[in-house]
JSON list of C-alpha atoms in Angstrom, two decimals:
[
{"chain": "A", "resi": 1, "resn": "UNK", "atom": "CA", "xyz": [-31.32, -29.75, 18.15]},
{"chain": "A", "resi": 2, "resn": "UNK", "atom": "CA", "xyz": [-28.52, -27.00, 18.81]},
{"chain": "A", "resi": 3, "resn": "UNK", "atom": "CA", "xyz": [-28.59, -24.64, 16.26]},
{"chain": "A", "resi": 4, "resn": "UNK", "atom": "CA", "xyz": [-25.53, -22.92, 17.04]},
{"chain": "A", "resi": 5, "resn": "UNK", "atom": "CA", "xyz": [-23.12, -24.59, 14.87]},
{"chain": "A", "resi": 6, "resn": "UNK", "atom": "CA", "xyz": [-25.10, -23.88, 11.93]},
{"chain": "A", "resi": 7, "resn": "UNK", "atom": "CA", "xyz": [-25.09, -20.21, 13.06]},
{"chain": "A", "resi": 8, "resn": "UNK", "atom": "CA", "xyz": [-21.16, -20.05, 13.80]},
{"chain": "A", "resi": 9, "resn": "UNK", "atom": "CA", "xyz": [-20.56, -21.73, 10.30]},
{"chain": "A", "resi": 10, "resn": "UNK", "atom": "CA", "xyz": [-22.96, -18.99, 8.46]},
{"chain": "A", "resi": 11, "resn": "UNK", "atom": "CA", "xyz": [-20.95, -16.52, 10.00]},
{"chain": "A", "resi": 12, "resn": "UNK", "atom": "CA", "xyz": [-18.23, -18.29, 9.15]},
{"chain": "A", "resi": 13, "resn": "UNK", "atom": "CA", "xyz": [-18.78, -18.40, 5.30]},
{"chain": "A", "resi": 14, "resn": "UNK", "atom": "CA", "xyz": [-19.57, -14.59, 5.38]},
{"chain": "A", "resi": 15, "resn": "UNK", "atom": "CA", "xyz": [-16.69, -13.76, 7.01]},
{"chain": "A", "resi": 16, "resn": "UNK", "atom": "CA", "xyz": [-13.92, -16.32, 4.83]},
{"chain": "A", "resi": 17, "resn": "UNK", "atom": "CA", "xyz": [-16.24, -14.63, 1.79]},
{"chain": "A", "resi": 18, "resn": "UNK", "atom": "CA", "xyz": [-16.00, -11.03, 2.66]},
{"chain": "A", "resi": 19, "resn": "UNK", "atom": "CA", "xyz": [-11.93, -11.56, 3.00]},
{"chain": "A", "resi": 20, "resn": "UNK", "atom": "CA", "xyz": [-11.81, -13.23, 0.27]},
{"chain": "A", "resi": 21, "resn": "UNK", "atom": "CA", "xyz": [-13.71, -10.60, -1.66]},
{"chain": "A", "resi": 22, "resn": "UNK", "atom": "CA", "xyz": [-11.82, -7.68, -0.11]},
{"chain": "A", "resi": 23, "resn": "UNK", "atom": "CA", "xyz": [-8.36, -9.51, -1.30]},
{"chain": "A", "resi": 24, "resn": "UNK", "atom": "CA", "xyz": [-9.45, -9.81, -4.60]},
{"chain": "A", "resi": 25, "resn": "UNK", "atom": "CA", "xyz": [-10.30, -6.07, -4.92]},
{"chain": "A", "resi": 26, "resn": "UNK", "atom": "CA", "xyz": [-7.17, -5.00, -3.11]},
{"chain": "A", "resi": 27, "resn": "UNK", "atom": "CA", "xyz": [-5.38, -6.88, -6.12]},
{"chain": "A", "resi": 28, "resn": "UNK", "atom": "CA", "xyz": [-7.64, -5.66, -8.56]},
{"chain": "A", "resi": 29, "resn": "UNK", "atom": "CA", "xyz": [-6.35, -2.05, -7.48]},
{"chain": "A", "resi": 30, "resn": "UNK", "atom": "CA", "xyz": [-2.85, -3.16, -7.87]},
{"chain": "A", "resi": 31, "resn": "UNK", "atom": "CA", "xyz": [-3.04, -3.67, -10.97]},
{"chain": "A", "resi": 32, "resn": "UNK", "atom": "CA", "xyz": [-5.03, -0.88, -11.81]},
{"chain": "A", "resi": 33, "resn": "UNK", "atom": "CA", "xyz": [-2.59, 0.90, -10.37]},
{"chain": "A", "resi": 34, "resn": "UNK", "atom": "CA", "xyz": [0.50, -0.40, -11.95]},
{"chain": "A", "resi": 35, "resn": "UNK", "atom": "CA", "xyz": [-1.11, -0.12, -15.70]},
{"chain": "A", "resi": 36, "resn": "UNK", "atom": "CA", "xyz": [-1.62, 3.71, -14.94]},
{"chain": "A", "resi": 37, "resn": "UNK", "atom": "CA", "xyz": [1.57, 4.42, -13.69]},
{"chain": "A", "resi": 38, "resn": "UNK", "atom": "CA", "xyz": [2.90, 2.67, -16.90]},
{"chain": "A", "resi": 39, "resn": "UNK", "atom": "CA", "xyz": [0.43, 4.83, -18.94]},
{"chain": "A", "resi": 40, "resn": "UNK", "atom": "CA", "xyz": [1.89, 7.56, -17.24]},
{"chain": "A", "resi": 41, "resn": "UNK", "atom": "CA", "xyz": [5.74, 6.64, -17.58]},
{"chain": "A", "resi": 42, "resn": "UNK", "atom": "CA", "xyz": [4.98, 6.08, -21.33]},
{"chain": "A", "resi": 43, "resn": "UNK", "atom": "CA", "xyz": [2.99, 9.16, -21.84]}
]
């Protein structure tokens, strides 16, 4: 049995899951962002 496909579809998961991950940080930071800038505006 070729194992390959399971081995392109692990890779495939990790990668899909590692974007996914770094996308929901990078939004995370947004908003992080935004509610210190309005601390900072209100301050």
């Amino acid at each position: 049995m070729n194992h390959w496909a399971f081995v392109i579809a692990a890779y495939a998961v990790v990668a899909i899951g590692t974007g996914g991950l770094a996308l929901a940080s990078w939004f995370a930071m947004r908003r992080a962002e935004a509610a210190v800038e309005a601390l900072a505006r209100g301050a």
